[in-house]
CSV table of C-alpha atoms in Angstrom, one decimal:
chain,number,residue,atom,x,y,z
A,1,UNK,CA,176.7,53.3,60.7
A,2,UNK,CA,176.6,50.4,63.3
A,3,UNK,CA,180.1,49.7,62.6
A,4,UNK,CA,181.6,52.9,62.6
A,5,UNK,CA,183.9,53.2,65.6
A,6,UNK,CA,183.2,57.2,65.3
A,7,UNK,CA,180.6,59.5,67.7
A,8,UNK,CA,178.9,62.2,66.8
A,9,UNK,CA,181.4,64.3,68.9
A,10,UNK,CA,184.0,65.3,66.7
A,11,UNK,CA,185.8,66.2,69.7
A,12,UNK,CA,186.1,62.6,71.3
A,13,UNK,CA,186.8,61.1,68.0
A,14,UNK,CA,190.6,62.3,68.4
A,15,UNK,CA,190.6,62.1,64.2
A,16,UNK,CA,190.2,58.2,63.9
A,17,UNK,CA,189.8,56.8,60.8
A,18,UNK,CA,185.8,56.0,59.4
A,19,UNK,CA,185.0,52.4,58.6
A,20,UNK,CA,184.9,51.0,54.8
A,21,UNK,CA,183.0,48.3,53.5
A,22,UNK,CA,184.9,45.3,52.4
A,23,UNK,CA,182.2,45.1,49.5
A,24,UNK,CA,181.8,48.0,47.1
A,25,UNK,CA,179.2,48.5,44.6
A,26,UNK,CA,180.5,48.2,40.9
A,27,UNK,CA,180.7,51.9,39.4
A,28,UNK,CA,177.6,52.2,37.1
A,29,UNK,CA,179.9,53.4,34.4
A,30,UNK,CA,177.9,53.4,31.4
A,31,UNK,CA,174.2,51.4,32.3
A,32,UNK,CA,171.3,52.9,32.9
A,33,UNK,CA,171.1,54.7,36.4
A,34,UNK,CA,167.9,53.4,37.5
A,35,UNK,CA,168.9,51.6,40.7
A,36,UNK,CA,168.2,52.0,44.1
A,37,UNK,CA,166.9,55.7,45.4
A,38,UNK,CA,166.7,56.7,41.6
A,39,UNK,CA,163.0,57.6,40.1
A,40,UNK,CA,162.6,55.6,37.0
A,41,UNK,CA,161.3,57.7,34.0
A,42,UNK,CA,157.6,57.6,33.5
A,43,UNK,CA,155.9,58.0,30.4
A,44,UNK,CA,153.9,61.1,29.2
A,45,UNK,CA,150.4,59.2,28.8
A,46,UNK,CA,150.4,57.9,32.5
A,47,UNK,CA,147.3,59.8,34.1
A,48,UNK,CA,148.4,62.1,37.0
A,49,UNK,CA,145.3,62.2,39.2
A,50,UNK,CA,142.7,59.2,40.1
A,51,UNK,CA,139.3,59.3,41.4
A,52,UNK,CA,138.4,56.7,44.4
A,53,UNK,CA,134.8,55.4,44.3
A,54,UNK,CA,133.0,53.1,46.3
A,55,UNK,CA,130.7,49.8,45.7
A,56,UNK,CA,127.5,52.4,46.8
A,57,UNK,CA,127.4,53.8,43.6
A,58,UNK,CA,126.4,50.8,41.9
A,59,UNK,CA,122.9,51.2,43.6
A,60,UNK,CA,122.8,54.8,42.1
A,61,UNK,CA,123.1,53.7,38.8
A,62,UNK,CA,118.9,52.6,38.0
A,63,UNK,CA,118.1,55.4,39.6
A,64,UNK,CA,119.6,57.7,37.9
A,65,UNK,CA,118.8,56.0,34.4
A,66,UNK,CA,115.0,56.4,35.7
A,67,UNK,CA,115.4,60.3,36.4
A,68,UNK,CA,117.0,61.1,33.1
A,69,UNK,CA,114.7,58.8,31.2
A,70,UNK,CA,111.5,60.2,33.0
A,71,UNK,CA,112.5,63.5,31.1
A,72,UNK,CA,112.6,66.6,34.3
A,73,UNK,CA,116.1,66.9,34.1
A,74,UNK,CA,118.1,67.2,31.0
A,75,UNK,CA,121.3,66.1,29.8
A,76,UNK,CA,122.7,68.9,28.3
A,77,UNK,CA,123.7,70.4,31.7
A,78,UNK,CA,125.5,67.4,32.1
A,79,UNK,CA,129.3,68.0,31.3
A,80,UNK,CA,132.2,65.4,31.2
A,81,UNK,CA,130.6,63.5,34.5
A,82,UNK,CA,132.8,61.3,36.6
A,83,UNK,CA,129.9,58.6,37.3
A,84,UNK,CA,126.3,58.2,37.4
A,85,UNK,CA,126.2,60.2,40.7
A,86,UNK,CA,127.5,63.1,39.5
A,87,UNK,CA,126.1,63.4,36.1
A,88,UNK,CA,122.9,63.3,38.7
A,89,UNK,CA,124.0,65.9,40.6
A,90,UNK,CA,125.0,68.3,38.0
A,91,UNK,CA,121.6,68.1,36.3
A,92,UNK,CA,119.8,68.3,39.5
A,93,UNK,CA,121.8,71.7,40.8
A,94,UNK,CA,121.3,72.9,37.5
A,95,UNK,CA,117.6,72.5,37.5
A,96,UNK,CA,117.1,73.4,40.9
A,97,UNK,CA,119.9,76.7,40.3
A,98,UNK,CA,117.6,78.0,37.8
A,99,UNK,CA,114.6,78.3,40.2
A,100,UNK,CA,116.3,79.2,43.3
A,101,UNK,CA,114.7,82.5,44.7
A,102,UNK,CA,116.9,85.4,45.3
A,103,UNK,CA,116.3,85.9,49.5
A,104,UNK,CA,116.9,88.7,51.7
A,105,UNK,CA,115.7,86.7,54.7
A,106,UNK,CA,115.8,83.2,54.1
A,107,UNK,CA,119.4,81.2,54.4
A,108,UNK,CA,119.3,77.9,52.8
A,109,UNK,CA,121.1,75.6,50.0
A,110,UNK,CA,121.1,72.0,49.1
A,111,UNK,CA,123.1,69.1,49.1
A,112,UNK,CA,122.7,65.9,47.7
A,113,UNK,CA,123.8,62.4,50.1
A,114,UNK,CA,124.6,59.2,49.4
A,115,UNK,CA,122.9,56.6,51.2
A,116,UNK,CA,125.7,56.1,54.0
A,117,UNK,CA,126.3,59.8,54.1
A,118,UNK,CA,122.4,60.0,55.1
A,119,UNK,CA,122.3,57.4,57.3
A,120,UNK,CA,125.6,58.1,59.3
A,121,UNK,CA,123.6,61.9,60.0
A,122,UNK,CA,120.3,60.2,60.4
A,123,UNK,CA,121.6,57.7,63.4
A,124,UNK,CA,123.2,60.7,65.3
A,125,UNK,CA,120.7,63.5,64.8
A,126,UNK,CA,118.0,62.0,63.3
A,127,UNK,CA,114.2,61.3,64.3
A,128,UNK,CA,113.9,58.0,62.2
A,129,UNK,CA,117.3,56.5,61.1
A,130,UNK,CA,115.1,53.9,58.5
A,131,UNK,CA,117.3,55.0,55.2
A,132,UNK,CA,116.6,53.0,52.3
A,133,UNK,CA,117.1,55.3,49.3
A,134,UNK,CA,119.9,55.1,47.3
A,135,UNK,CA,120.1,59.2,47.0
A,136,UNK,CA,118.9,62.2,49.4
A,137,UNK,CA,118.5,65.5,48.7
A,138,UNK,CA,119.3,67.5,52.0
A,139,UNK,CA,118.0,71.0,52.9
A,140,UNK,CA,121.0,73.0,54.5
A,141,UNK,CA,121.1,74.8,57.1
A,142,UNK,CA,124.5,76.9,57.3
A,143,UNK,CA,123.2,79.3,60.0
A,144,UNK,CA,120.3,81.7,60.7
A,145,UNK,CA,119.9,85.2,61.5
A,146,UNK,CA,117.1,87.1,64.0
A,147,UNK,CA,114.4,89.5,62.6
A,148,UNK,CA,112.3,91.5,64.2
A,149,UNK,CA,108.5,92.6,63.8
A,150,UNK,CA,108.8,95.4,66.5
A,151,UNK,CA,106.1,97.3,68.7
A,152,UNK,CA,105.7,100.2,65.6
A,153,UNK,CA,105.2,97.2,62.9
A,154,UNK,CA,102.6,95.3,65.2
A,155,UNK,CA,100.7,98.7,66.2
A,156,UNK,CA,100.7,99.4,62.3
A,157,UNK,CA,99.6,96.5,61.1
A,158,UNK,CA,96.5,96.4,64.2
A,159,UNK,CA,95.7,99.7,63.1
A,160,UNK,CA,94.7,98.5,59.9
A,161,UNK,CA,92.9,95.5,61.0
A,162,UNK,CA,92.4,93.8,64.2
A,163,UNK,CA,93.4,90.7,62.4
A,164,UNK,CA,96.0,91.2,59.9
A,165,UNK,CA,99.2,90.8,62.1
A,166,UNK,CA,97.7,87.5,63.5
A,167,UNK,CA,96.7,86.6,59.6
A,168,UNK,CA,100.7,86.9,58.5
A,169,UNK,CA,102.0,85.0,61.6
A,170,UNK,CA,99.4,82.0,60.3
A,171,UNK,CA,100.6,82.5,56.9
A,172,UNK,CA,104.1,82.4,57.6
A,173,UNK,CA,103.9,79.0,59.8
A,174,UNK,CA,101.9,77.2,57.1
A,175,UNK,CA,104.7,78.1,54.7
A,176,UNK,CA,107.0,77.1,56.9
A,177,UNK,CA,105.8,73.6,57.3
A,178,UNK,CA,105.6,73.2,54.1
A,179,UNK,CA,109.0,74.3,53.1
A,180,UNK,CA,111.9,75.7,55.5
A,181,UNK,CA,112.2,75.9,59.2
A,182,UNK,CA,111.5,79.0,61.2
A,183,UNK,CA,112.1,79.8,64.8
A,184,UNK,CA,108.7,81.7,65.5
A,185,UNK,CA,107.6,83.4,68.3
A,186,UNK,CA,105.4,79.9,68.3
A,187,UNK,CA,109.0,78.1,68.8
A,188,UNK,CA,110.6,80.5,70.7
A,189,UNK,CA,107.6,80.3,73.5
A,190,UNK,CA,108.3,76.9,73.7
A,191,UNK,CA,111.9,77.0,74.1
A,192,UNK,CA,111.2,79.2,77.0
A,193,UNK,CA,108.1,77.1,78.6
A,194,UNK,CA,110.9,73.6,78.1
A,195,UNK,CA,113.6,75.7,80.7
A,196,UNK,CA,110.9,78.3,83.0
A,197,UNK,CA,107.2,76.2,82.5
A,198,UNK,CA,107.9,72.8,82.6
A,199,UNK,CA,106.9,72.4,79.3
A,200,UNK,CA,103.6,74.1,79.7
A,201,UNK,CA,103.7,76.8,76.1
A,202,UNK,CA,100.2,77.1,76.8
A,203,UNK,CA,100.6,78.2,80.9
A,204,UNK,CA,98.7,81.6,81.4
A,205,UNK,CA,98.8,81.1,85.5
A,206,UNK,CA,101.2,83.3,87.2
A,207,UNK,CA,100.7,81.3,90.2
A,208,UNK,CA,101.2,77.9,89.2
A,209,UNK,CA,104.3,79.1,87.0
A,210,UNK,CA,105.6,81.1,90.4
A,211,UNK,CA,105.3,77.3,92.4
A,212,UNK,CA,107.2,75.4,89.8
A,213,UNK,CA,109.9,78.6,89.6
A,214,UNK,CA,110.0,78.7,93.0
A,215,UNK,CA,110.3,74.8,94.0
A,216,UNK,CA,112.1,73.4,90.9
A,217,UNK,CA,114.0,76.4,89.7
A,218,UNK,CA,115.1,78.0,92.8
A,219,UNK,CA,114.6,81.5,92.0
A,220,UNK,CA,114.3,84.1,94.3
A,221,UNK,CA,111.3,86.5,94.4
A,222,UNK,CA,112.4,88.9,91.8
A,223,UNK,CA,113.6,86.6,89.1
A,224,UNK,CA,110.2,84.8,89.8
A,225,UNK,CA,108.6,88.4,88.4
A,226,UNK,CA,110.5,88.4,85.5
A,227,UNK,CA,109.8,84.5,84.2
A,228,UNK,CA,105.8,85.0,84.4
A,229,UNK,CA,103.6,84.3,81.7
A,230,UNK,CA,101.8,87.8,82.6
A,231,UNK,CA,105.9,89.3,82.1
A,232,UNK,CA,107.0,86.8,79.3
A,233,UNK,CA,104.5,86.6,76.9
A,234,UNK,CA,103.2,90.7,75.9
A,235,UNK,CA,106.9,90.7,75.1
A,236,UNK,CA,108.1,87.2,73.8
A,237,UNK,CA,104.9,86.0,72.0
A,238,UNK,CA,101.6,87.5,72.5
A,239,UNK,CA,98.4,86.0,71.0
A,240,UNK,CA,98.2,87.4,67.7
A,241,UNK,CA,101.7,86.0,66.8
A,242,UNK,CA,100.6,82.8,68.0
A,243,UNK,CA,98.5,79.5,66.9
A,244,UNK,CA,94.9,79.6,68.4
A,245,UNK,CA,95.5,76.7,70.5
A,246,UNK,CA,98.4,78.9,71.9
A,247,UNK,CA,96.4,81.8,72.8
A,248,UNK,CA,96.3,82.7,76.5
A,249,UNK,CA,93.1,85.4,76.8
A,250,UNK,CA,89.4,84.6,75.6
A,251,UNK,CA,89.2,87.5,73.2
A,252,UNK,CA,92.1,86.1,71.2
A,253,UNK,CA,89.4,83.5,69.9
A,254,UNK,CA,88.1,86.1,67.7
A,255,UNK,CA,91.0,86.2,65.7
A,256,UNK,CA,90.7,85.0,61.9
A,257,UNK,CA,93.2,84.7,59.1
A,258,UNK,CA,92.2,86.5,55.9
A,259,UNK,CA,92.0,84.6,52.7
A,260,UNK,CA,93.8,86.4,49.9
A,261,UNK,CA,91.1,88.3,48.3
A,262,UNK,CA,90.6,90.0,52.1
A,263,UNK,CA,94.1,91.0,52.0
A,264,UNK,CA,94.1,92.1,48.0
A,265,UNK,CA,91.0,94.4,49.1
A,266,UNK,CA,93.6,96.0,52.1
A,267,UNK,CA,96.3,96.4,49.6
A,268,UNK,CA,93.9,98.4,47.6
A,269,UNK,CA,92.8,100.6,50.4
A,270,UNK,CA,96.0,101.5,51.5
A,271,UNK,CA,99.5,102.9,50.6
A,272,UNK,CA,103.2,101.8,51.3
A,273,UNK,CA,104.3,99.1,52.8
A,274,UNK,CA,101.4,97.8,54.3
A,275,UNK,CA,99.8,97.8,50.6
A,276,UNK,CA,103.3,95.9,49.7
A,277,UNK,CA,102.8,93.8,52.7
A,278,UNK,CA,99.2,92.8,52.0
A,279,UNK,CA,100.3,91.9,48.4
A,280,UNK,CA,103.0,89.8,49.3
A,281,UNK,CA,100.3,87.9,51.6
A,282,UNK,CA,97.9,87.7,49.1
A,283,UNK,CA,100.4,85.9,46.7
A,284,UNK,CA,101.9,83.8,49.5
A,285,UNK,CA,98.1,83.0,50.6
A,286,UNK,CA,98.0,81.5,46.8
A,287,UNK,CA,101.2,79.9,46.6
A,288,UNK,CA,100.1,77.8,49.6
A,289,UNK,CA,97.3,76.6,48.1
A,290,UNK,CA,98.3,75.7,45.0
A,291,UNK,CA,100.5,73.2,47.0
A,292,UNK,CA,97.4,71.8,48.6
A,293,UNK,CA,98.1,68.8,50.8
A,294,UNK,CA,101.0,68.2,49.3
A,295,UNK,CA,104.8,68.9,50.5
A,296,UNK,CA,108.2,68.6,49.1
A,297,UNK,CA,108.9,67.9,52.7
A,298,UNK,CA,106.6,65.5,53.9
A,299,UNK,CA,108.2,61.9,53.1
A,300,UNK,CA,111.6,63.3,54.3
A,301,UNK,CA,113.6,61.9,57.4
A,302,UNK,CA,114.0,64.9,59.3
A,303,UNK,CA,116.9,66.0,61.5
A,304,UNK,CA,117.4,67.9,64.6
A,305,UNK,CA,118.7,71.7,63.2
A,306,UNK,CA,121.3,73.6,64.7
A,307,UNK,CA,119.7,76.9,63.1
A,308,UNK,CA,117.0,77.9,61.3
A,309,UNK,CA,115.9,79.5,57.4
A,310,UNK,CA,115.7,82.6,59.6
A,311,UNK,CA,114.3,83.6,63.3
A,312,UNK,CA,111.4,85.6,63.4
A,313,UNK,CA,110.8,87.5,66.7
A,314,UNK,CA,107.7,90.0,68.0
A,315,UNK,CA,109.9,92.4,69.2
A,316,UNK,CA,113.8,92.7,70.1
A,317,UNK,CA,113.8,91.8,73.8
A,318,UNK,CA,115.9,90.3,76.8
A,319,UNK,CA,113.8,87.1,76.5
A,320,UNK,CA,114.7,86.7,72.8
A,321,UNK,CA,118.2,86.8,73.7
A,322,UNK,CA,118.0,84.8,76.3
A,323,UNK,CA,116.2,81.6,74.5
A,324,UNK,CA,118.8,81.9,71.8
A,325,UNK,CA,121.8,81.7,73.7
A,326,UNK,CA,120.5,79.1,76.2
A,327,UNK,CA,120.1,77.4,72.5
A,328,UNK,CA,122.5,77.5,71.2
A,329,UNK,CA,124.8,76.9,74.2
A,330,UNK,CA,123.3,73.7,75.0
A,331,UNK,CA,123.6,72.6,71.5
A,332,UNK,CA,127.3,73.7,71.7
A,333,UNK,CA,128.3,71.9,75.0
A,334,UNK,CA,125.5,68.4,73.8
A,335,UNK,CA,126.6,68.8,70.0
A,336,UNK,CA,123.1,66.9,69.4
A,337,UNK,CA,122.0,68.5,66.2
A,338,UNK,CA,123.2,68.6,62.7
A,339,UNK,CA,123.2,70.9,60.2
A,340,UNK,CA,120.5,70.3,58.2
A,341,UNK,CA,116.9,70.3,58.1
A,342,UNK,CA,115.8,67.2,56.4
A,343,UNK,CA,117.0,64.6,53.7
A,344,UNK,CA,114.2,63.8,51.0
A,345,UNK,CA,114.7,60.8,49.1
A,346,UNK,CA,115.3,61.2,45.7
A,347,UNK,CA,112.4,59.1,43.8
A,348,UNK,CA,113.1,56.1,41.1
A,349,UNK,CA,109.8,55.8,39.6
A,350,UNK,CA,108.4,58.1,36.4
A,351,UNK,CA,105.4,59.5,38.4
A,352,UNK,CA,106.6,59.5,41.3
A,353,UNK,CA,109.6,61.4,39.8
A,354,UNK,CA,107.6,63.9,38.1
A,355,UNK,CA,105.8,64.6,41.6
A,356,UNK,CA,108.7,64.9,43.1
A,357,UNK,CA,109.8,67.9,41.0
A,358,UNK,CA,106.5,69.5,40.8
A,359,UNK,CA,106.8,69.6,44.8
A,360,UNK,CA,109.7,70.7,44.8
A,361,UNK,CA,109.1,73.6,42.4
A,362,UNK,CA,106.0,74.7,44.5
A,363,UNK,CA,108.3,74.4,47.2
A,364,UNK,CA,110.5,77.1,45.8
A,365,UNK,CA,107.5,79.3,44.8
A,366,UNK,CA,106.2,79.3,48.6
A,367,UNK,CA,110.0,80.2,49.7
A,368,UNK,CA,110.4,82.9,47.2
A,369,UNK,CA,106.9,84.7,48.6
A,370,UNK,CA,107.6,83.7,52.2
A,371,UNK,CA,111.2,85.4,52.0
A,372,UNK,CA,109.2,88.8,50.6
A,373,UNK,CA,106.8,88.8,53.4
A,374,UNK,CA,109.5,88.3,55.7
A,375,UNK,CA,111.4,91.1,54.6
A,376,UNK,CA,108.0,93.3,55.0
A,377,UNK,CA,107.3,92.8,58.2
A,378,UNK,CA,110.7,92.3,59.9
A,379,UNK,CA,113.7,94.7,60.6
């Protein structure tokens, strides 16, 4: 082409004559065509796809020998694996898959993380990036929907007992801590006191929230009304939906959670779902104490969440849509948060291996009753 006297106007060429090569290329005439811009012919028994791994891997492999040797998870469910990683992974889905709960409420899976995969969410999001373990198993969190108790659920459960709305609000934040994250009205109070109280959940004084509103927020006098703890909190979180040390009035001292033979005794006295109800807290009650001390969760290196298991608010109000969308629009515009809850490291030693699943098992019993007494008490 750079010595062809032609354009690319056919017009302006005036039929000139192309340029030829002095040199021609021998016709192939009867050799093999494979020569420049021809394919050459590949054979049947060359494989068609590849996997790509990495040098981490390598750190997986004792690991893995310990889980399967320790005897939890079983080999059979393994099926033509790729590496030690994944014959992992499919006998840990498999074990965990057959004692998932089935939830109505609660929105969670699981993944399991390499060590760089862990480490490159843990330095962004993270509350301690110190990742050492050669596996994590990470609690998901692919989004989260509201629920609420409601004014005709609260005054049903107070006309049974003084006590037995603030008794399922304590069992449902033990649970929680021990197993998935819930925005509370305990949570939900202090995402309003960070923006409106200076950080103050516990402020009760309309006056000295008026003075900060007033000096630091710049509100006039009627938006003042409507961010006072005497206006915020009958509706966003009042005390029986609250920890004690949360409580704004005296009398809320007298509160008590039931123990499960309290609540057993209710379900017996009554009909519906408040028997259902009192059942399901009975059993949650228990599931929480078999745990004991112990957590699934508590050696994990814990993220900051975008969402939550579920939300679980007093009553469908302006202020719960207003926490939630300041939420969830800062987190849009600071992208500071991640989408799961926690990463637990997967253990390498038989009894702490055993633990490990024995945790984790409890963990899924306290999810599977939490997600029934969330469905009770919440529309």
């Amino acid at each position: 082409m750079l010595f062809d006297p032609r354009s690319f106007v056919p017009s302006v060429d005036a039929g000139q004559s192309g340029w030829t090569p002095a040199r021609q290329h021998p016709v192939a005439r009867c050799r093999p065509a494979h020569d420049f811009l021809t394919l050459p012919a590949i054979p049947d028994a060359t494989p068609g796809r590849a996997l790509l791994t990495f040098g981490d891997e390598v750190e997986a492999e004792e690991l893995v020998r310990a889980q399967f040797a320790t005897g939890v998870l079983r080999a059979r469910d393994v099926v033509n694996p790729t590496g030690a990683g994944d014959a992992f992974a499919q006998a840990m889905f498999a074990w965990l898959a057959a004692r998932m709960p089935s939830c109505r409420r609660l929105n969670f899976s699981f993944s399991l993380l390499d060590i760089g995969a862990a480490r490159d969410q843990l330095m962004q999001f993270g509350w301690d990036d110190q990742v050492d373990a050669p596996l994590y198993l990470a609690i998901d969190m692919p989004g989260d929907e509201a629920y609420f108790i409601g004014e005709a659920r609260a005054n049903a459960l107070r006309s049974v007992h003084p006590h037995l709305l603030y008794t399922a609000m304590s069992l449902i934040n033990v649970a929680g801590a021990k197993s998935l994250f819930l925005r509370t009205p305990e949570v939900l109070l202090d995402l309003f006191a960070r923006w409106h109280w200076e950080y103050d959940s516990t402020l009760t004084n309309d006056d000295d929230a008026r003075e900060f509103l007033k000096e630091q927020c710049g509100l006039d006098e009627d938006d003042i009304a409507r961010y006072l703890p005497s206006a915020v909190r009958p509706e966003l979180a009042p005390d029986e939906v609250l920890p004690s040390f949360c409580h704004a009035y005296p009398e809320s001292r007298k509160l008590r959670a039931f123990g499960s033979r309290k609540l057993y005794e209710l379900a017996r006295s009554h009909q519906g779902w408040i028997k259902d109800l009192c059942v399901a807290l009975a059993e949650l009650n228990l599931a929480v104490k078999r745990q004991g001390d112990r957590s699934a969760v508590s050696g994990s290196q814990w993220a900051e969440p975008a969402y939550a298991a579920a939300t679980i608010a007093y009553t469908q109000s302006d202020y719960v849509t207003q926490v939630l969308d300041d939420l969830y629009d800062g987190l849009n515009c600071n992208g500071d948060a991640t989408m799961f809850q926690c990463f637990i490291p997967i253990a390498d030693e038989p009894k702490a291996i055993r633990q490990q699943f024995k945790d984790l098992s409890g963990m899924l019993k306290i999810i599977a009753a939490l997600d029934r007494v969330l469905t009770l008490i919440s529309d």
